[in-house]
mmCIF file of C-alpha atoms (C1' of nucleotides) and ligand atoms in Angstrom:
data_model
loop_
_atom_site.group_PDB
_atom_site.id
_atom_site.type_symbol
_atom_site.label_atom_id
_atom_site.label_comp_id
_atom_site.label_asym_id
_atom_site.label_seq_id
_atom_site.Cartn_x
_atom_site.Cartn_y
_atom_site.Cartn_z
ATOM 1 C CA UNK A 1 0.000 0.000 0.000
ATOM 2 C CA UNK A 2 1.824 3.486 -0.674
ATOM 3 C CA UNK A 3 1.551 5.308 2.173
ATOM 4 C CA UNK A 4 0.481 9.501 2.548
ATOM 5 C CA UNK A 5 4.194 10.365 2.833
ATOM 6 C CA UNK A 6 5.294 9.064 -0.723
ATOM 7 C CA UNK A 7 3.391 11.117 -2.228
ATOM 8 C CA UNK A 8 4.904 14.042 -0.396
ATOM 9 C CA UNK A 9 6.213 16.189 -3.483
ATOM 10 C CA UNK A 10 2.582 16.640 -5.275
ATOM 11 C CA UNK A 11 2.611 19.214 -8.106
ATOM 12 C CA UNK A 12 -0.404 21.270 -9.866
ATOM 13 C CA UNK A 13 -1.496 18.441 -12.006
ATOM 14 C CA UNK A 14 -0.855 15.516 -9.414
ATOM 15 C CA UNK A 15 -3.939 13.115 -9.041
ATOM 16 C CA UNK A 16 -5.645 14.098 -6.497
ATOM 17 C CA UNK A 17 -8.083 11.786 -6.367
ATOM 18 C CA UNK A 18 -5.553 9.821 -5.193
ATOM 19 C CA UNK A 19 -5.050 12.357 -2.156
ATOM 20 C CA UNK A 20 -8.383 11.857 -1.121
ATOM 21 C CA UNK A 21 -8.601 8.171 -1.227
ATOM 22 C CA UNK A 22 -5.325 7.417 0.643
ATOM 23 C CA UNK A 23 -6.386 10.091 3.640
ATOM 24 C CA UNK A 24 -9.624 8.809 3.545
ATOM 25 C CA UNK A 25 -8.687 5.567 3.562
ATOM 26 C CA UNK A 26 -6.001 6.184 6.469
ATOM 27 C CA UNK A 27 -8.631 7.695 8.480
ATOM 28 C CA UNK A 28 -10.572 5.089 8.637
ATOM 29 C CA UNK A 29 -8.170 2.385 9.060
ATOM 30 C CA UNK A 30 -6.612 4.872 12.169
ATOM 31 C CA UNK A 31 -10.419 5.206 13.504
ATOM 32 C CA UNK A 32 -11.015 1.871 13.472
ATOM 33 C CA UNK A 33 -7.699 0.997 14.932
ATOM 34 C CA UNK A 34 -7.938 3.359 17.909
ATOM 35 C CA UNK A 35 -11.853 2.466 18.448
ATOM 36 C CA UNK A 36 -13.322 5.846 17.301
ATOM 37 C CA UNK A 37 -16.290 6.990 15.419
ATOM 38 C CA UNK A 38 -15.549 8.784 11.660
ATOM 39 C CA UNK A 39 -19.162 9.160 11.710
ATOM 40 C CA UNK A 40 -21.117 10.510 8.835
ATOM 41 C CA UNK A 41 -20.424 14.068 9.492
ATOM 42 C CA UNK A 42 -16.979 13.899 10.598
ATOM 43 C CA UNK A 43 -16.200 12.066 7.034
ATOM 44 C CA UNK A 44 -17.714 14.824 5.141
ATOM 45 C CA UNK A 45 -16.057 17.110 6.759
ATOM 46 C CA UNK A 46 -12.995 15.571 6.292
ATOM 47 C CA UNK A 47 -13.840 15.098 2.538
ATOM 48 C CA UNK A 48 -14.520 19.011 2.210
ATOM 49 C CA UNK A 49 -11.423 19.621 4.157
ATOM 50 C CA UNK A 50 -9.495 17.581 1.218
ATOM 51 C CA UNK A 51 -10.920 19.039 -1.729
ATOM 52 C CA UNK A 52 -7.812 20.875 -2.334
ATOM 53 C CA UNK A 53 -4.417 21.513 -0.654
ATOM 54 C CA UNK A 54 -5.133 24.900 0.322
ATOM 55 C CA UNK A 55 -6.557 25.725 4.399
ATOM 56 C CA UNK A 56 -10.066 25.755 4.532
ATOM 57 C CA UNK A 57 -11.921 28.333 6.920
ATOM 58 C CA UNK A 58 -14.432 26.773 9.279
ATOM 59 C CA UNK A 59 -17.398 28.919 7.939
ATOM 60 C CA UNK A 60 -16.352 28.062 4.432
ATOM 61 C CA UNK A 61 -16.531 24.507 5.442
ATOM 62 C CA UNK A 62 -20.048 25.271 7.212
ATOM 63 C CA UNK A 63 -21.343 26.798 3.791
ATOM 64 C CA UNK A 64 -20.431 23.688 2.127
ATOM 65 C CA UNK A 65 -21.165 21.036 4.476
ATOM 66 C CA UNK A 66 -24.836 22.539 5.051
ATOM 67 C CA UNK A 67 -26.658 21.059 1.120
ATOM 68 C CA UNK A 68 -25.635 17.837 2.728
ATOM 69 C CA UNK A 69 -26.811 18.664 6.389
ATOM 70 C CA UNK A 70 -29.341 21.044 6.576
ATOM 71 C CA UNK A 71 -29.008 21.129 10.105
ATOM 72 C CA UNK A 72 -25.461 21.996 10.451
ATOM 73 C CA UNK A 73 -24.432 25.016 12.346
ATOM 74 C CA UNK A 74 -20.694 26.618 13.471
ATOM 75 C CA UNK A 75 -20.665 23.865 16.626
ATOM 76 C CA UNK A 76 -21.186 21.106 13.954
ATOM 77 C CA UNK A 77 -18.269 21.951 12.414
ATOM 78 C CA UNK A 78 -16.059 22.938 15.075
ATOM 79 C CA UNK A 79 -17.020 19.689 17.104
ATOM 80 C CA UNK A 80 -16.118 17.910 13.750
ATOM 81 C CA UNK A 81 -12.830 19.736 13.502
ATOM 82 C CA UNK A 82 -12.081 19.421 17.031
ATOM 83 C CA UNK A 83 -12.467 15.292 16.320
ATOM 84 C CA UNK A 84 -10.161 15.621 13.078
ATOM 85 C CA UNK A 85 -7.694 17.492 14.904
ATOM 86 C CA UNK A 86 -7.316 15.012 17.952
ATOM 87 C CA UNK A 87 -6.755 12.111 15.591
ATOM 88 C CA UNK A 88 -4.161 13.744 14.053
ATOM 89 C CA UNK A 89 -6.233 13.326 10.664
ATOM 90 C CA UNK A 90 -6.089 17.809 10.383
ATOM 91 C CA UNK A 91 -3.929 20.269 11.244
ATOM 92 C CA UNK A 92 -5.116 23.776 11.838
ATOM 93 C CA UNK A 93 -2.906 26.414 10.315
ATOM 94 C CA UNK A 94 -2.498 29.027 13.133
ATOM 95 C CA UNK A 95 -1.913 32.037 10.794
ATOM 96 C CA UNK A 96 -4.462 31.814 8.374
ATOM 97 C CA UNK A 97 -7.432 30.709 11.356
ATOM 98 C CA UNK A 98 -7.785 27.661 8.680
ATOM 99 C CA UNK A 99 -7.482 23.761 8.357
ATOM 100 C CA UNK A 100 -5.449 21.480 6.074
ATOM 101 C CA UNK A 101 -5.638 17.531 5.355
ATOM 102 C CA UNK A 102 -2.812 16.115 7.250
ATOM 103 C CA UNK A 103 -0.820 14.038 4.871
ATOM 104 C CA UNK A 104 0.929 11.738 7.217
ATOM 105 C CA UNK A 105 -1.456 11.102 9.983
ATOM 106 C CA UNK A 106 -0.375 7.200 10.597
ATOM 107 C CA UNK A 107 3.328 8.751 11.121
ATOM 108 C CA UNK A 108 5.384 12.228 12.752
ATOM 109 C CA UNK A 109 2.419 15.027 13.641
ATOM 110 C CA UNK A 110 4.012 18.971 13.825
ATOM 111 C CA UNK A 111 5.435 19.535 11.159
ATOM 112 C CA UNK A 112 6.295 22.448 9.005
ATOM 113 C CA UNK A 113 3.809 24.038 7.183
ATOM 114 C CA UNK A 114 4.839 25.892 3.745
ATOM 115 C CA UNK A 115 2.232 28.007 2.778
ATOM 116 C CA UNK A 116 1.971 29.757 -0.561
ATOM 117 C CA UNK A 117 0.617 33.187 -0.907
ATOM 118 C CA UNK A 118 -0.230 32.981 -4.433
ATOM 119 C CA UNK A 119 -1.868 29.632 -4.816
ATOM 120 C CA UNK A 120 -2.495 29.312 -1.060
ATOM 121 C CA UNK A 121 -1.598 25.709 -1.267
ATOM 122 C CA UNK A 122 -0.070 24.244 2.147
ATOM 123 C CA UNK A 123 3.005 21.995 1.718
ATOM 124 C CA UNK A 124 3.706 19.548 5.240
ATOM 125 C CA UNK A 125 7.480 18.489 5.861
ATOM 126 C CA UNK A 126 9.174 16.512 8.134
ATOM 127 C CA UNK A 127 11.899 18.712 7.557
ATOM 128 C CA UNK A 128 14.122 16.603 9.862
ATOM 129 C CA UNK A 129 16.792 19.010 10.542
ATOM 130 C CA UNK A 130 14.728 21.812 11.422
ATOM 131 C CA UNK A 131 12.827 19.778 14.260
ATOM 132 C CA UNK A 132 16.599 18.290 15.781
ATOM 133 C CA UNK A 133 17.479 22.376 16.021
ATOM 134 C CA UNK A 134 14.450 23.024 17.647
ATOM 135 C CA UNK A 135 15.030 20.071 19.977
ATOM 136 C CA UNK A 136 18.706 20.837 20.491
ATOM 137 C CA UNK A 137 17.654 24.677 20.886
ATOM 138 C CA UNK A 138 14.774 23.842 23.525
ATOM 139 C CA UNK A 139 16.974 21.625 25.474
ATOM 140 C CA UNK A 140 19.258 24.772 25.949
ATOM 141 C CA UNK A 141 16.793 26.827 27.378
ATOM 142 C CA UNK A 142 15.294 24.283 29.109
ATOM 143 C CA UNK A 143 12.329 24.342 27.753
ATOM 144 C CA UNK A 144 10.251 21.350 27.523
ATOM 145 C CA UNK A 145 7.902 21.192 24.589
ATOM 146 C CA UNK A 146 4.545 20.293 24.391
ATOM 147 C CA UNK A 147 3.258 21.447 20.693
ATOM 148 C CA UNK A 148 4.491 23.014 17.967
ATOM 149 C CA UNK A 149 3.208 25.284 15.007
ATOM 150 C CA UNK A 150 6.099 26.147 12.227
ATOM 151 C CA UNK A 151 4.103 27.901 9.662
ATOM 152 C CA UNK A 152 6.034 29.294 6.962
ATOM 153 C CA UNK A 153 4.505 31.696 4.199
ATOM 154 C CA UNK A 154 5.656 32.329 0.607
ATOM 155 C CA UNK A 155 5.923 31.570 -2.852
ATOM 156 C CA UNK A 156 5.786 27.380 -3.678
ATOM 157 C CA UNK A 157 8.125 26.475 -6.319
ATOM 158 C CA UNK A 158 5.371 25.635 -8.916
ATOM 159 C CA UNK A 159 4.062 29.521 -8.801
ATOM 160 C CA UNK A 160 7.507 30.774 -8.857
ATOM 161 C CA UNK A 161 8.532 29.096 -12.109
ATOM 162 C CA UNK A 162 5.413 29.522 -13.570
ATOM 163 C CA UNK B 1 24.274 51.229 25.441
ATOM 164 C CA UNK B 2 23.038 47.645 26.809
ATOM 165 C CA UNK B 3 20.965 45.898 23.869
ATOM 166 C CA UNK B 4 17.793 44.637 24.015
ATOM 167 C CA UNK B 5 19.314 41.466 23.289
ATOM 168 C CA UNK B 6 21.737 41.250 25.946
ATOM 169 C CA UNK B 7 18.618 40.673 27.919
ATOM 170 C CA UNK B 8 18.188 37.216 26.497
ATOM 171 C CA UNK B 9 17.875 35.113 29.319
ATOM 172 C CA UNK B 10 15.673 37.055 31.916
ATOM 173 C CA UNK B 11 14.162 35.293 35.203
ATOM 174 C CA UNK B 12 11.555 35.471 37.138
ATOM 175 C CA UNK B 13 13.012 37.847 39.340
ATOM 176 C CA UNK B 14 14.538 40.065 36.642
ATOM 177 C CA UNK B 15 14.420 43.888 36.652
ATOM 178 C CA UNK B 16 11.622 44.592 34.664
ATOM 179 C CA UNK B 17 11.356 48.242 34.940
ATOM 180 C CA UNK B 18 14.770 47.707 32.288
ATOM 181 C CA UNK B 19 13.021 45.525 30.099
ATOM 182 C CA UNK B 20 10.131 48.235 29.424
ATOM 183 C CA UNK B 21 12.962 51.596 29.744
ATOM 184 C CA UNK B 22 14.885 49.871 26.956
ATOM 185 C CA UNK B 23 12.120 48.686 24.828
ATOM 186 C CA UNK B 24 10.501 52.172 24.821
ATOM 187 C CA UNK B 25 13.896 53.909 24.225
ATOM 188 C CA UNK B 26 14.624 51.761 21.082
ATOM 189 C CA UNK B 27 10.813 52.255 20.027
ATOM 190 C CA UNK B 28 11.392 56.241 19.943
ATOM 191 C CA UNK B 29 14.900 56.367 18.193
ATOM 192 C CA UNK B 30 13.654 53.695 15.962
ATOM 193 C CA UNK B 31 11.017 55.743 14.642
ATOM 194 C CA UNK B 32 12.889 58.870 14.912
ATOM 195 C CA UNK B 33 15.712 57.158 12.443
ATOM 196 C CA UNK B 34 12.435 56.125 9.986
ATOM 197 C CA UNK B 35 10.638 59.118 10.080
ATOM 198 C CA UNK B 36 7.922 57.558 11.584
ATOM 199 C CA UNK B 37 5.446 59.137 14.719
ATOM 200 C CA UNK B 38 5.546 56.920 17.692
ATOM 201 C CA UNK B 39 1.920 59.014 18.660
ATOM 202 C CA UNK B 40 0.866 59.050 22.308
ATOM 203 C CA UNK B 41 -1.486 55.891 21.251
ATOM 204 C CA UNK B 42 1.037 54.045 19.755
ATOM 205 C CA UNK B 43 3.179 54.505 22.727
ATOM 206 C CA UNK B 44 0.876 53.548 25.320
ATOM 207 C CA UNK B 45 0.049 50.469 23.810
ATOM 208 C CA UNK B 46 3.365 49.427 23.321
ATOM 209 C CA UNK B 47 3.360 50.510 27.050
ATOM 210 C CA UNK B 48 0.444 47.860 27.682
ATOM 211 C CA UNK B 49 2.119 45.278 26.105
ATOM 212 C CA UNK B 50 5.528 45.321 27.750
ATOM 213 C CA UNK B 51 4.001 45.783 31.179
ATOM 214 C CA UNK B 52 5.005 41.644 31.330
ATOM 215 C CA UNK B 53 6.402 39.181 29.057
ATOM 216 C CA UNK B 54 2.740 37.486 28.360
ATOM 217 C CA UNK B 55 1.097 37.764 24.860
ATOM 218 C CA UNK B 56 -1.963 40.194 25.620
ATOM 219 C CA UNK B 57 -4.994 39.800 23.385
ATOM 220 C CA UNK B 58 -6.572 42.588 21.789
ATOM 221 C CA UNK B 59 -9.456 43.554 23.388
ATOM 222 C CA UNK B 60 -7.457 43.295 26.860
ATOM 223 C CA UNK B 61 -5.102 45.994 25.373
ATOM 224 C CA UNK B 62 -8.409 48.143 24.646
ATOM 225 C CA UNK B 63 -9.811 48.031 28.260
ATOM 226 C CA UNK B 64 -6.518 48.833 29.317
ATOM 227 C CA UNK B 65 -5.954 51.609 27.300
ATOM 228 C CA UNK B 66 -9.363 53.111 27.859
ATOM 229 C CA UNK B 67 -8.579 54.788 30.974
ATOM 230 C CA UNK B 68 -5.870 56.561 29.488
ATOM 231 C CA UNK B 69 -7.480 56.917 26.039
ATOM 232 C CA UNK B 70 -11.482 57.368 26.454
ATOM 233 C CA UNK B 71 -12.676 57.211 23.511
ATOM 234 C CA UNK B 72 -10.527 54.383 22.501
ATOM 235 C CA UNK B 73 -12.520 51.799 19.873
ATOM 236 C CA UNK B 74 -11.496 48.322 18.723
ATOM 237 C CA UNK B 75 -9.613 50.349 15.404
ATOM 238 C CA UNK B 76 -8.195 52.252 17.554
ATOM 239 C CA UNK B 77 -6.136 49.195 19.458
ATOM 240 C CA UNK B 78 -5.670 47.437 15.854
ATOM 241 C CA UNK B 79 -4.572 50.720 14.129
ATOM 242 C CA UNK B 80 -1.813 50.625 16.982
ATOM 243 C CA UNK B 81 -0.862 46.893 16.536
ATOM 244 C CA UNK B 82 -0.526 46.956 13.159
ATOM 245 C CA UNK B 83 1.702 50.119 13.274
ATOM 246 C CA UNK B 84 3.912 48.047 16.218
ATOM 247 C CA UNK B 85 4.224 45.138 14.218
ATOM 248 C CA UNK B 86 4.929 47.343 10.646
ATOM 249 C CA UNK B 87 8.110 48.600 12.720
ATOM 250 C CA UNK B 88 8.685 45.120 14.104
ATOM 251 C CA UNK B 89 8.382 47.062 17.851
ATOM 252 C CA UNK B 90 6.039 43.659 18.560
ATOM 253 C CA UNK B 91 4.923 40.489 17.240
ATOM 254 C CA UNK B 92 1.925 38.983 17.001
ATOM 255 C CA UNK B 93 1.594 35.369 18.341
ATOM 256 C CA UNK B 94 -0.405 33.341 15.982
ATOM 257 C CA UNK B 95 -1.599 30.618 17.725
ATOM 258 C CA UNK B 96 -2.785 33.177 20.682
ATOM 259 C CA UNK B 97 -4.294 35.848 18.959
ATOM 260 C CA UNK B 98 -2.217 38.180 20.958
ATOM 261 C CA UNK B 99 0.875 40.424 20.662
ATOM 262 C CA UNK B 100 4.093 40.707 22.922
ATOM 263 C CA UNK B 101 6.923 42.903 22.692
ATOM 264 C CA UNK B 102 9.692 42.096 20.624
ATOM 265 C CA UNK B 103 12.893 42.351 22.304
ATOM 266 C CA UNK B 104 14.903 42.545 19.367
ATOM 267 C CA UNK B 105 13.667 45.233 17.319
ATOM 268 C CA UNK B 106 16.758 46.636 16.432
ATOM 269 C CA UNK B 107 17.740 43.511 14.867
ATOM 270 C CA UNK B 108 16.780 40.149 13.297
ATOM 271 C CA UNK B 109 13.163 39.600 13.059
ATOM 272 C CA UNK B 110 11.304 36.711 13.104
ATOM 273 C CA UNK B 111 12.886 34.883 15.194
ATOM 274 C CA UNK B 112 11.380 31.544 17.423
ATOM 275 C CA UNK B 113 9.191 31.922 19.959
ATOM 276 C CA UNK B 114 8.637 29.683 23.294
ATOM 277 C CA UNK B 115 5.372 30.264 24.678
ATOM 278 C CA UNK B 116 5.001 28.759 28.351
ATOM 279 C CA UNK B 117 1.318 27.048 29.156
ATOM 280 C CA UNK B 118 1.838 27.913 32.913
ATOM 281 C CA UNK B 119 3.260 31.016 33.090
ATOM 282 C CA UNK B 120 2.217 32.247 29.790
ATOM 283 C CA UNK B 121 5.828 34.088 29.269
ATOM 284 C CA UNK B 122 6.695 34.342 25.832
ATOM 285 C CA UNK B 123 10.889 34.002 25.112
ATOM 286 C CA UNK B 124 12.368 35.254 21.928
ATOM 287 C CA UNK B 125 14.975 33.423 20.422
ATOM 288 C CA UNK B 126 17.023 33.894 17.701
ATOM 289 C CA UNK B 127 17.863 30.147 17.071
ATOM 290 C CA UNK B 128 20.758 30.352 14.434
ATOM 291 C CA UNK B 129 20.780 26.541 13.782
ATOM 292 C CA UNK B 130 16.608 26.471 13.398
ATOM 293 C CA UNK B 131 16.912 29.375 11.409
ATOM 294 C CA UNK B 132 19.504 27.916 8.337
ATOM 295 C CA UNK B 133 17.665 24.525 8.764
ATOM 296 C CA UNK B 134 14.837 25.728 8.026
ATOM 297 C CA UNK B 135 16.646 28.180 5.136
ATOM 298 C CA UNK B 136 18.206 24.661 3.596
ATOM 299 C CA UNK B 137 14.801 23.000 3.809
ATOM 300 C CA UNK B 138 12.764 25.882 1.834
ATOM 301 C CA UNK B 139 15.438 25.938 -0.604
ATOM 302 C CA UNK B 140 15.451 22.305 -1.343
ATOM 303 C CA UNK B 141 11.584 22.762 -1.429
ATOM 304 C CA UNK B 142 11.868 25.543 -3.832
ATOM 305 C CA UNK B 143 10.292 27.438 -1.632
ATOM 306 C CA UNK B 144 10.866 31.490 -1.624
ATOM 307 C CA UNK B 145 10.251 32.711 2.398
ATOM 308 C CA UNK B 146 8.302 35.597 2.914
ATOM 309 C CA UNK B 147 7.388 35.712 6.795
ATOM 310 C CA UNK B 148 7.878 32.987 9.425
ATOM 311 C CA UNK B 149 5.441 32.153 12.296
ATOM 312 C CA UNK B 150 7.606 29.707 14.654
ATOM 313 C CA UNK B 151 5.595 28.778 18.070
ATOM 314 C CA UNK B 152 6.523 26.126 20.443
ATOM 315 C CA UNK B 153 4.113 25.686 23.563
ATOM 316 C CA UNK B 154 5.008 24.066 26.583
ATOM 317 C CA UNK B 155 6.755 24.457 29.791
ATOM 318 C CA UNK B 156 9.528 27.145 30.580
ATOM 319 C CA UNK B 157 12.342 26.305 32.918
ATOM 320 C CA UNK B 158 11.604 28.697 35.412
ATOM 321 C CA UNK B 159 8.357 26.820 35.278
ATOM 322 C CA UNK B 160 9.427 23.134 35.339
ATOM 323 C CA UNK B 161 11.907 23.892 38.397
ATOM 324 C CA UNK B 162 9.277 25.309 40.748
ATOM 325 C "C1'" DT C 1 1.492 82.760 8.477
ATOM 326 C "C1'" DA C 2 -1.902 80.637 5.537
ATOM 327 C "C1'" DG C 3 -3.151 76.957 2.738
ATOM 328 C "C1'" DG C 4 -2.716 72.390 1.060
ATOM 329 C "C1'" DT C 5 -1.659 67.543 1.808
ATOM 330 C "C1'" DA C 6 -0.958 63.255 4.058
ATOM 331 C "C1'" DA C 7 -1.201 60.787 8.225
ATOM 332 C "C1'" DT C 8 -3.698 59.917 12.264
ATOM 333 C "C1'" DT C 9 -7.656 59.429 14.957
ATOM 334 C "C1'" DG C 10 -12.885 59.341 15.869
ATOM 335 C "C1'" DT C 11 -16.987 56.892 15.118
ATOM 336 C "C1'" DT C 12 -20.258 53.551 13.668
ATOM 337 C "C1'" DA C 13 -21.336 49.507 11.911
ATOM 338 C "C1'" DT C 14 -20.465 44.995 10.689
ATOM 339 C "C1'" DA C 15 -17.787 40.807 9.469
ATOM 340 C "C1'" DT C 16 -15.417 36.812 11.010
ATOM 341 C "C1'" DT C 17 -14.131 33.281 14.167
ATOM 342 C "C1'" DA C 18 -15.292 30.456 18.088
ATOM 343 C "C1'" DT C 19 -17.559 28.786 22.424
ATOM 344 C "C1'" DT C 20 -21.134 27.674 25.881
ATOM 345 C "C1'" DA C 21 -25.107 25.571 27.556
ATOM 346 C "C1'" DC C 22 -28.705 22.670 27.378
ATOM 347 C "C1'" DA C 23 -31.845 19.548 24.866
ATOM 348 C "C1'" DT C 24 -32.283 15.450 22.088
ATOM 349 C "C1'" DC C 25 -31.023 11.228 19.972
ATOM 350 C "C1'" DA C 26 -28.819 6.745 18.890
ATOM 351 C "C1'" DG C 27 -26.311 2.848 20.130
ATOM 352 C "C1'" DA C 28 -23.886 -0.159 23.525
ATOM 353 C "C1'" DA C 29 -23.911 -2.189 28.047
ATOM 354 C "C1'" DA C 30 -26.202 -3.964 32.054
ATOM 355 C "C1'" DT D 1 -35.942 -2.469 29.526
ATOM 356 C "C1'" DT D 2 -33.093 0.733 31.736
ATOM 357 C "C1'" DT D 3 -28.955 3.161 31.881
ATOM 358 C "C1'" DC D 4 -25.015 5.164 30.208
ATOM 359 C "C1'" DT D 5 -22.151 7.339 26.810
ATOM 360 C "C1'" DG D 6 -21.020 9.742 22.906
ATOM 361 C "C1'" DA D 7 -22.782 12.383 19.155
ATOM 362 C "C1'" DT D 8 -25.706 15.778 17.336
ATOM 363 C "C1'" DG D 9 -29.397 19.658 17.384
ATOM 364 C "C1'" DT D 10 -30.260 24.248 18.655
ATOM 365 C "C1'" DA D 11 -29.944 28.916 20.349
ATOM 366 C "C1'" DA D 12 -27.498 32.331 22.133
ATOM 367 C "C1'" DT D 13 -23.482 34.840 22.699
ATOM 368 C "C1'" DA D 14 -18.467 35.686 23.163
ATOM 369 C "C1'" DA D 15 -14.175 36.925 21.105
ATOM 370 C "C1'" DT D 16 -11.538 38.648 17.356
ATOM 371 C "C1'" DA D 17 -11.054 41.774 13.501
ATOM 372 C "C1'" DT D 18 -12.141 44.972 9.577
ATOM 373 C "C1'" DA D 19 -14.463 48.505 6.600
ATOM 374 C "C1'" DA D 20 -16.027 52.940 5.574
ATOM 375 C "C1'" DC D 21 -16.260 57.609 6.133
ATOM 376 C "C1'" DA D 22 -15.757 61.893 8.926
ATOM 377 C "C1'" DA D 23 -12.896 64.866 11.678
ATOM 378 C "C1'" DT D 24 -8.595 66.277 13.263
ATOM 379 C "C1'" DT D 25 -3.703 66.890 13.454
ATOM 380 C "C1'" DA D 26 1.057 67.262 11.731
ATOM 381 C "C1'" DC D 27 3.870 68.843 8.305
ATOM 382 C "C1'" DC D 28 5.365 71.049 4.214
ATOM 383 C "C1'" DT D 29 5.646 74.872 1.314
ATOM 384 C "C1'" DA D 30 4.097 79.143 -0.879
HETATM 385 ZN ZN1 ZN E 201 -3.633 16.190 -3.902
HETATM 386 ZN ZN1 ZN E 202 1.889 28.433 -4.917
HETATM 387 ZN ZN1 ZN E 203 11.232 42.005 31.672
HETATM 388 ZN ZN1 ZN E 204 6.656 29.377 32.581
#
DNA sequence: TAGGTAATTGTTATATTATTACATCAGAAA
DNA sequence: TTTCTGATGTAATAATATAACAATTACCTA
């Protein structure tokens, strides 16, 4: 099975659909694994949350959840996103008040975020060597860590070179 | 002259009355070198803000201010802020919603920020190894930086020693 | 000094983001 | 069935932030 993180280096025509199944699919398998509910609403939201790469706003995700739950309202969604974000399945990007499709949920959570100001497209990292400075640089001040939000914003490659 | 950053490592117990003295001091000549008015607004709020080493939140800076400022407004607080953070005199902590001084405003911006969950200090690091790491890993990514939000929660030492 | 211009502030209204509290419902366990 | 738990429905409101336009102030220059 290829796994979320092979697919790390995704450009503009990439097939998405792809995307979607594998998180989707990962989701599940990590919900069933850990004895959770993706219930109905939680998957849609999850689906609308993957459309694209960009960060989703919560009310944007209300607007479109609500044709397929008339009775939606903001505490459906947060509740949902609140759920998403537990499991590890979301991450919510800190400077834009907005949400992203985690891409390697089964693995390493926190990672960096490279965020593109043109197509507004959210790249996750690993980026190994950043997180063993931070480490090395916490330990120094003694500073023990409990969670961590690297959000960098710029220009991806793909609108640079375009 | 003592530098803002020669303050680095303050405790609990520091002398605070410095801290503010020598952020307000900077403040002034800094605008006076851009040609910029640090107005009696601007100045008390960046008075608010350094009265500790917390992020304060918006509206906290506006009831603050209002004694000093009566007819003080939401625009009026956000007008301020985003003139503070244009001259990089504060910075605004993303995954707070609120704004701290910026010890460092003669210098390099953007630098990495350790929040504490207990006593809510905010320390300002410049973290030369995170720093190129991360420079190495946007480069291999293609990735052209524009801004940098870097926030790590969790528990200061002054904090885990008590 | 007067007049013109740009920056700053005053003021009102409103947009956006998020939470709380309590009621209801559905499914699992006893 | 009863009871418990987790999920959802619903309404109200809190918290954060911006837009638009008027009035004032600071600053430059004629
Ligand atoms: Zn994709
Ligand atoms: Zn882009
Ligand atoms: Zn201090
Ligand atoms: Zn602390």
């Amino acid at each position: 099975m290829t796994s979320l993180t092979e697919l790390n280096q995704y450009s503009s025509e990439h097939n998405h659909n792809q995307c979607v199944s594998l998180a989707l699919g990962t989701a599940q398998q990590l919900c069933n694994q850990r004895g959770v509910l993706l219930t109905t609403i939680r998957h849609q939201v999850l689906t609308l949350i993957w459309e694209s790469h960009k960060a989703v706003k919560a009310y944007e995700l209300l607007d479109r959840l609500r044709p397929l739950q008339a009775t939606a309202k903001p505490a459906t969604i947060y509740r949902a996103l609140d759920f998403l974000i537990e499991q590890g399945l979301i991450h919510r990007v800190e400077s834009l008040n907005a949400f992203v499709g985690c891409r390697c949920s089964d693995q390493q959570h926190e990672q960096l975020l490279l965020i593109c100001k043109l197509c507004e497209q959210v790249d996750e990292r690993p980026a190994a060597e950043v997180m063993s400075a931070l480490l090395e640089e916490s330990k120094q001040a003694g500073f023990m860590i409990h969670s961590k939000a690297i959000e960098i914003h710029g220009i991806c490659s793909d609108c640079s070179t375009k």
